[in-house]
PDB file of N, CA and C in Angstrom:
ATOM      1  N   MET A   7       0.840  -1.178   0.000  1.00  0.00           N
ATOM      2  CA  MET A   7       0.000   0.000   0.000  1.00  0.00           C
ATOM      3  C   MET A   7       0.890   1.247   0.000  1.00  0.00           C
ATOM      4  N   ILE A   8       0.504   2.213  -0.795  1.00  0.00           N
ATOM      5  CA  ILE A   8       1.239   3.477  -0.867  1.00  0.00           C
ATOM      6  C   ILE A   8       0.522   4.506  -0.013  1.00  0.00           C
ATOM      7  N   ASN A   9       1.261   5.147   0.866  1.00  0.00           N
ATOM      8  CA  ASN A   9       0.715   6.193   1.729  1.00  0.00           C
ATOM      9  C   ASN A   9       1.395   7.516   1.432  1.00  0.00           C
ATOM     10  N   MET A  10       0.647   8.578   1.633  1.00  0.00           N
ATOM     11  CA  MET A  10       1.205   9.909   1.452  1.00  0.00           C
ATOM     12  C   MET A  10       1.654  10.463   2.805  1.00  0.00           C
ATOM     13  N   ASN A  11       2.767  11.173   2.803  1.00  0.00           N
ATOM     14  CA  ASN A  11       3.346  11.746   4.014  1.00  0.00           C
ATOM     15  C   ASN A  11       3.100  13.242   4.128  1.00  0.00           C
ATOM     16  N   VAL A  12       2.073  13.755   3.481  1.00  0.00           N
ATOM     17  CA  VAL A  12       1.880  15.202   3.434  1.00  0.00           C
ATOM     18  C   VAL A  12       1.639  15.771   4.828  1.00  0.00           C
ATOM     19  N   GLN A  13       0.829  15.116   5.637  1.00  0.00           N
ATOM     20  CA  GLN A  13       0.581  15.631   6.986  1.00  0.00           C
ATOM     21  C   GLN A  13       1.869  15.651   7.803  1.00  0.00           C
ATOM     22  N   LYS A  14       2.674  14.623   7.669  1.00  0.00           N
ATOM     23  CA  LYS A  14       3.965  14.567   8.366  1.00  0.00           C
ATOM     24  C   LYS A  14       4.871  15.713   7.915  1.00  0.00           C
ATOM     25  N   LEU A  15       4.903  15.962   6.611  1.00  0.00           N
ATOM     26  CA  LEU A  15       5.727  17.059   6.089  1.00  0.00           C
ATOM     27  C   LEU A  15       5.220  18.410   6.578  1.00  0.00           C
ATOM     28  N   LEU A  16       3.903  18.570   6.634  1.00  0.00           N
ATOM     29  CA  LEU A  16       3.340  19.813   7.166  1.00  0.00           C
ATOM     30  C   LEU A  16       3.737  20.000   8.629  1.00  0.00           C
ATOM     31  N   ASP A  17       3.625  18.932   9.411  1.00  0.00           N
ATOM     32  CA  ASP A  17       3.993  19.002  10.831  1.00  0.00           C
ATOM     33  C   ASP A  17       5.458  19.371  11.009  1.00  0.00           C
ATOM     34  N   GLU A  18       6.324  18.775  10.213  1.00  0.00           N
ATOM     35  CA  GLU A  18       7.765  19.056  10.304  1.00  0.00           C
ATOM     36  C   GLU A  18       8.081  20.511   9.969  1.00  0.00           C
ATOM     37  N   ARG A  19       7.274  21.109   9.129  1.00  0.00           N
ATOM     38  CA  ARG A  19       7.505  22.484   8.700  1.00  0.00           C
ATOM     39  C   ARG A  19       6.639  23.491   9.461  1.00  0.00           C
ATOM     40  N   ASN A  20       5.942  23.006  10.475  1.00  0.00           N
ATOM     41  CA  ASN A  20       5.051  23.850  11.277  1.00  0.00           C
ATOM     42  C   ASN A  20       4.048  24.599  10.411  1.00  0.00           C
ATOM     43  N   ARG A  21       3.465  23.893   9.476  1.00  0.00           N
ATOM     44  CA  ARG A  21       2.462  24.448   8.574  1.00  0.00           C
ATOM     45  C   ARG A  21       1.128  23.750   8.809  1.00  0.00           C
ATOM     46  N   THR A  22       0.058  24.417   8.440  1.00  0.00           N
ATOM     47  CA  THR A  22      -1.276  23.861   8.638  1.00  0.00           C
ATOM     48  C   THR A  22      -1.893  23.443   7.306  1.00  0.00           C
ATOM     49  N   ARG A  23      -2.970  22.695   7.406  1.00  0.00           N
ATOM     50  CA  ARG A  23      -3.709  22.327   6.207  1.00  0.00           C
ATOM     51  C   ARG A  23      -4.281  23.575   5.543  1.00  0.00           C
ATOM     52  N   TYR A  24      -4.699  24.507   6.346  1.00  0.00           N
ATOM     53  CA  TYR A  24      -5.229  25.760   5.801  1.00  0.00           C
ATOM     54  C   TYR A  24      -4.164  26.469   4.955  1.00  0.00           C
ATOM     55  N   TRP A  25      -2.936  26.499   5.447  1.00  0.00           N
ATOM     56  CA  TRP A  25      -1.829  27.083   4.705  1.00  0.00           C
ATOM     57  C   TRP A  25      -1.664  26.371   3.365  1.00  0.00           C
ATOM     58  N   LEU A  26      -1.745  25.040   3.382  1.00  0.00           N
ATOM     59  CA  LEU A  26      -1.586  24.265   2.157  1.00  0.00           C
ATOM     60  C   LEU A  26      -2.729  24.539   1.174  1.00  0.00           C
ATOM     61  N   VAL A  27      -3.935  24.700   1.687  1.00  0.00           N
ATOM     62  CA  VAL A  27      -5.070  25.057   0.829  1.00  0.00           C
ATOM     63  C   VAL A  27      -4.771  26.348   0.081  1.00  0.00           C
ATOM     64  N   LYS A  28      -4.293  27.347   0.800  1.00  0.00           N
ATOM     65  CA  LYS A  28      -3.999  28.640   0.181  1.00  0.00           C
ATOM     66  C   LYS A  28      -2.856  28.528  -0.830  1.00  0.00           C
ATOM     67  N   GLN A  29      -1.824  27.759  -0.497  1.00  0.00           N
ATOM     68  CA  GLN A  29      -0.676  27.615  -1.396  1.00  0.00           C
ATOM     69  C   GLN A  29      -1.054  26.875  -2.677  1.00  0.00           C
ATOM     70  N   MET A  30      -1.897  25.849  -2.548  1.00  0.00           N
ATOM     71  CA  MET A  30      -2.286  25.038  -3.695  1.00  0.00           C
ATOM     72  C   MET A  30      -3.446  25.650  -4.470  1.00  0.00           C
ATOM     73  N   GLN A  31      -4.096  26.623  -3.856  1.00  0.00           N
ATOM     74  CA  GLN A  31      -5.275  27.246  -4.457  1.00  0.00           C
ATOM     75  C   GLN A  31      -6.314  26.178  -4.809  1.00  0.00           C
ATOM     76  N   THR A  32      -6.633  25.371  -3.796  1.00  0.00           N
ATOM     77  CA  THR A  32      -7.600  24.293  -3.943  1.00  0.00           C
ATOM     78  C   THR A  32      -8.572  24.335  -2.778  1.00  0.00           C
ATOM     79  N   THR A  33      -9.380  23.305  -2.630  1.00  0.00           N
ATOM     80  CA  THR A  33     -10.369  23.282  -1.559  1.00  0.00           C
ATOM     81  C   THR A  33      -9.823  22.562  -0.330  1.00  0.00           C
ATOM     82  N   TYR A  34     -10.430  22.879   0.802  1.00  0.00           N
ATOM     83  CA  TYR A  34     -10.041  22.226   2.049  1.00  0.00           C
ATOM     84  C   TYR A  34     -10.358  20.732   1.975  1.00  0.00           C
ATOM     85  N   LYS A  35     -11.431  20.395   1.290  1.00  0.00           N
ATOM     86  CA  LYS A  35     -11.829  18.997   1.135  1.00  0.00           C
ATOM     87  C   LYS A  35     -10.725  18.200   0.424  1.00  0.00           C
ATOM     88  N   THR A  36     -10.155  18.773  -0.606  1.00  0.00           N
ATOM     89  CA  THR A  36      -9.080  18.103  -1.340  1.00  0.00           C
ATOM     90  C   THR A  36      -7.844  17.918  -0.471  1.00  0.00           C
ATOM     91  N   VAL A  37      -7.459  18.954   0.254  1.00  0.00           N
ATOM     92  CA  VAL A  37      -6.279  18.857   1.125  1.00  0.00           C
ATOM     93  C   VAL A  37      -6.525  17.835   2.232  1.00  0.00           C
ATOM     94  N   ASN A  38      -7.722  17.781   2.779  1.00  0.00           N
ATOM     95  CA  ASN A  38      -8.029  16.775   3.794  1.00  0.00           C
ATOM     96  C   ASN A  38      -7.858  15.372   3.238  1.00  0.00           C
ATOM     97  N   LYS A  39      -8.329  15.140   2.033  1.00  0.00           N
ATOM     98  CA  LYS A  39      -8.181  13.823   1.421  1.00  0.00           C
ATOM     99  C   LYS A  39      -6.710  13.471   1.215  1.00  0.00           C
ATOM    100  N   ILE A  40      -5.915  14.453   0.807  1.00  0.00           N
ATOM    101  CA  ILE A  40      -4.478  14.224   0.624  1.00  0.00           C
ATOM    102  C   ILE A  40      -3.822  13.903   1.964  1.00  0.00           C
ATOM    103  N   CYS A  41      -4.101  14.698   2.984  1.00  0.00           N
ATOM    104  CA  CYS A  41      -3.466  14.528   4.291  1.00  0.00           C
ATOM    105  C   CYS A  41      -3.943  13.274   5.027  1.00  0.00           C
ATOM    106  N   ASP A  42      -5.202  12.887   4.784  1.00  0.00           N
ATOM    107  CA  ASP A  42      -5.768  11.719   5.471  1.00  0.00           C
ATOM    108  C   ASP A  42      -5.617  10.427   4.672  1.00  0.00           C
ATOM    109  N   ASN A  43      -4.925  10.475   3.549  1.00  0.00           N
ATOM    110  CA  ASN A  43      -4.703   9.304   2.705  1.00  0.00           C
ATOM    111  C   ASN A  43      -6.004   8.670   2.233  1.00  0.00           C
ATOM    112  N   THR A  44      -7.005   9.474   1.932  1.00  0.00           N
ATOM    113  CA  THR A  44      -8.262   8.936   1.424  1.00  0.00           C
ATOM    114  C   THR A  44      -8.489   9.324  -0.037  1.00  0.00           C
ATOM    115  N   LEU A  45      -7.480   9.895  -0.644  1.00  0.00           N
ATOM    116  CA  LEU A  45      -7.555  10.296  -2.041  1.00  0.00           C
ATOM    117  C   LEU A  45      -7.500   9.050  -2.916  1.00  0.00           C
ATOM    118  N   THR A  46      -8.379   8.950  -3.905  1.00  0.00           N
ATOM    119  CA  THR A  46      -8.404   7.767  -4.760  1.00  0.00           C
ATOM    120  C   THR A  46      -7.597   7.935  -6.039  1.00  0.00           C
ATOM    121  N   GLY A  47      -7.249   9.152  -6.381  1.00  0.00           N
ATOM    122  CA  GLY A  47      -6.438   9.405  -7.565  1.00  0.00           C
ATOM    123  C   GLY A  47      -5.633  10.675  -7.383  1.00  0.00           C
ATOM    124  N   LEU A  48      -4.502  10.735  -8.060  1.00  0.00           N
ATOM    125  CA  LEU A  48      -3.627  11.887  -7.906  1.00  0.00           C
ATOM    126  C   LEU A  48      -2.959  12.177  -9.242  1.00  0.00           C
ATOM    127  N   GLN A  49      -3.062  13.405  -9.698  1.00  0.00           N
ATOM    128  CA  GLN A  49      -2.456  13.789 -10.969  1.00  0.00           C
ATOM    129  C   GLN A  49      -0.998  14.178 -10.756  1.00  0.00           C
ATOM    130  N   LEU A  50      -0.213  14.002 -11.812  1.00  0.00           N
ATOM    131  CA  LEU A  50       1.200  14.365 -11.737  1.00  0.00           C
ATOM    132  C   LEU A  50       1.391  15.844 -11.436  1.00  0.00           C
ATOM    133  N   GLU A  51       0.498  16.673 -11.942  1.00  0.00           N
ATOM    134  CA  GLU A  51       0.595  18.108 -11.670  1.00  0.00           C
ATOM    135  C   GLU A  51       0.443  18.393 -10.174  1.00  0.00           C
ATOM    136  N   THR A  52      -0.405  17.626  -9.514  1.00  0.00           N
ATOM    137  CA  THR A  52      -0.607  17.801  -8.075  1.00  0.00           C
ATOM    138  C   THR A  52       0.633  17.385  -7.307  1.00  0.00           C
ATOM    139  N   ILE A  53       1.249  16.293  -7.713  1.00  0.00           N
ATOM    140  CA  ILE A  53       2.490  15.843  -7.068  1.00  0.00           C
ATOM    141  C   ILE A  53       3.570  16.904  -7.236  1.00  0.00           C
ATOM    142  N   GLU A  54       3.684  17.436  -8.437  1.00  0.00           N
ATOM    143  CA  GLU A  54       4.687  18.475  -8.703  1.00  0.00           C
ATOM    144  C   GLU A  54       4.425  19.716  -7.851  1.00  0.00           C
ATOM    145  N   LYS A  55       3.177  20.114  -7.757  1.00  0.00           N
ATOM    146  CA  LYS A  55       2.814  21.293  -6.973  1.00  0.00           C
ATOM    147  C   LYS A  55       3.123  21.079  -5.492  1.00  0.00           C
ATOM    148  N   LEU A  56       2.801  19.892  -4.974  1.00  0.00           N
ATOM    149  CA  LEU A  56       3.101  19.580  -3.567  1.00  0.00           C
ATOM    150  C   LEU A  56       4.609  19.626  -3.315  1.00  0.00           C
ATOM    151  N   CYS A  57       5.379  19.071  -4.237  1.00  0.00           N
ATOM    152  CA  CYS A  57       6.838  19.073  -4.078  1.00  0.00           C
ATOM    153  C   CYS A  57       7.397  20.496  -4.068  1.00  0.00           C
ATOM    154  N   GLN A  58       6.887  21.341  -4.926  1.00  0.00           N
ATOM    155  CA  GLN A  58       7.360  22.723  -4.967  1.00  0.00           C
ATOM    156  C   GLN A  58       6.979  23.465  -3.693  1.00  0.00           C
ATOM    157  N   ILE A  59       5.753  23.307  -3.255  1.00  0.00           N
ATOM    158  CA  ILE A  59       5.271  24.024  -2.077  1.00  0.00           C
ATOM    159  C   ILE A  59       5.976  23.550  -0.804  1.00  0.00           C
ATOM    160  N   LEU A  60       6.130  22.229  -0.680  1.00  0.00           N
ATOM    161  CA  LEU A  60       6.724  21.666   0.544  1.00  0.00           C
ATOM    162  C   LEU A  60       8.241  21.536   0.441  1.00  0.00           C
ATOM    163  N   GLU A  61       8.789  21.932  -0.697  1.00  0.00           N
ATOM    164  CA  GLU A  61      10.242  21.866  -0.938  1.00  0.00           C
ATOM    165  C   GLU A  61      10.772  20.472  -0.631  1.00  0.00           C
ATOM    166  N   CYS A  62      10.219  19.505  -1.354  1.00  0.00           N
ATOM    167  CA  CYS A  62      10.616  18.117  -1.146  1.00  0.00           C
ATOM    168  C   CYS A  62      10.634  17.400  -2.488  1.00  0.00           C
ATOM    169  N   THR A  63      10.952  16.126  -2.462  1.00  0.00           N
ATOM    170  CA  THR A  63      10.938  15.306  -3.667  1.00  0.00           C
ATOM    171  C   THR A  63       9.737  14.361  -3.607  1.00  0.00           C
ATOM    172  N   PRO A  64       9.382  13.754  -4.725  1.00  0.00           N
ATOM    173  CA  PRO A  64       8.308  12.766  -4.684  1.00  0.00           C
ATOM    174  C   PRO A  64       8.601  11.626  -3.702  1.00  0.00           C
ATOM    175  N   ASN A  65       9.864  11.279  -3.526  1.00  0.00           N
ATOM    176  CA  ASN A  65      10.223  10.239  -2.550  1.00  0.00           C
ATOM    177  C   ASN A  65       9.834  10.634  -1.132  1.00  0.00           C
ATOM    178  N   ASP A  66       9.852  11.915  -0.842  1.00  0.00           N
ATOM    179  CA  ASP A  66       9.457  12.390   0.487  1.00  0.00           C
ATOM    180  C   ASP A  66       7.948  12.323   0.675  1.00  0.00           C
ATOM    181  N   LEU A  67       7.200  12.417  -0.414  1.00  0.00           N
ATOM    182  CA  LEU A  67       5.742  12.448  -0.331  1.00  0.00           C
ATOM    183  C   LEU A  67       5.127  11.085  -0.042  1.00  0.00           C
ATOM    184  N   PHE A  68       5.795  10.015  -0.453  1.00  0.00           N
ATOM    185  CA  PHE A  68       5.187   8.686  -0.398  1.00  0.00           C
ATOM    186  C   PHE A  68       6.012   7.700   0.417  1.00  0.00           C
ATOM    187  N   THR A  69       5.313   6.764   1.046  1.00  0.00           N
ATOM    188  CA  THR A  69       5.943   5.604   1.648  1.00  0.00           C
ATOM    189  C   THR A  69       5.162   4.376   1.188  1.00  0.00           C
ATOM    190  N   ILE A  70       5.859   3.254   1.108  1.00  0.00           N
ATOM    191  CA  ILE A  70       5.220   2.010   0.691  1.00  0.00           C
ATOM    192  C   ILE A  70       5.244   1.055   1.874  1.00  0.00           C
ATOM    193  N   GLU A  71       4.059   0.560   2.230  1.00  0.00           N
ATOM    194  CA  GLU A  71       3.943  -0.414   3.314  1.00  0.00           C
ATOM    195  C   GLU A  71       3.754  -1.797   2.711  1.00  0.00           C
ATOM    196  N   ASN A  72       4.485  -2.756   3.213  1.00  0.00           N
ATOM    197  CA  ASN A  72       4.301  -4.140   2.792  1.00  0.00           C
ATOM    198  C   ASN A  72       3.242  -4.783   3.654  1.00  0.00           C
ATOM    199  N   PRO A  73       2.312  -5.528   3.034  1.00  0.00           N
ATOM    200  CA  PRO A  73       1.231  -6.148   3.830  1.00  0.00           C
ATOM    201  C   PRO A  73       1.715  -7.229   4.755  1.00  0.00           C
TER     202      PRO A  73
END
């Protein structure tokens, strides 16, 4: 299973979901889905935008759990 580390990255940078909403110019509902790992699909543009905003790489955004 692939998990997103966006909430962890926000916590490390002392940033809030609200801050991320404003930076991404998206809805709070979308950011909640990203942070809570309930998103069912993700576009490459969104990954790129998250990396730019959080100053990280795609490797930082994701972790893979073995069942």
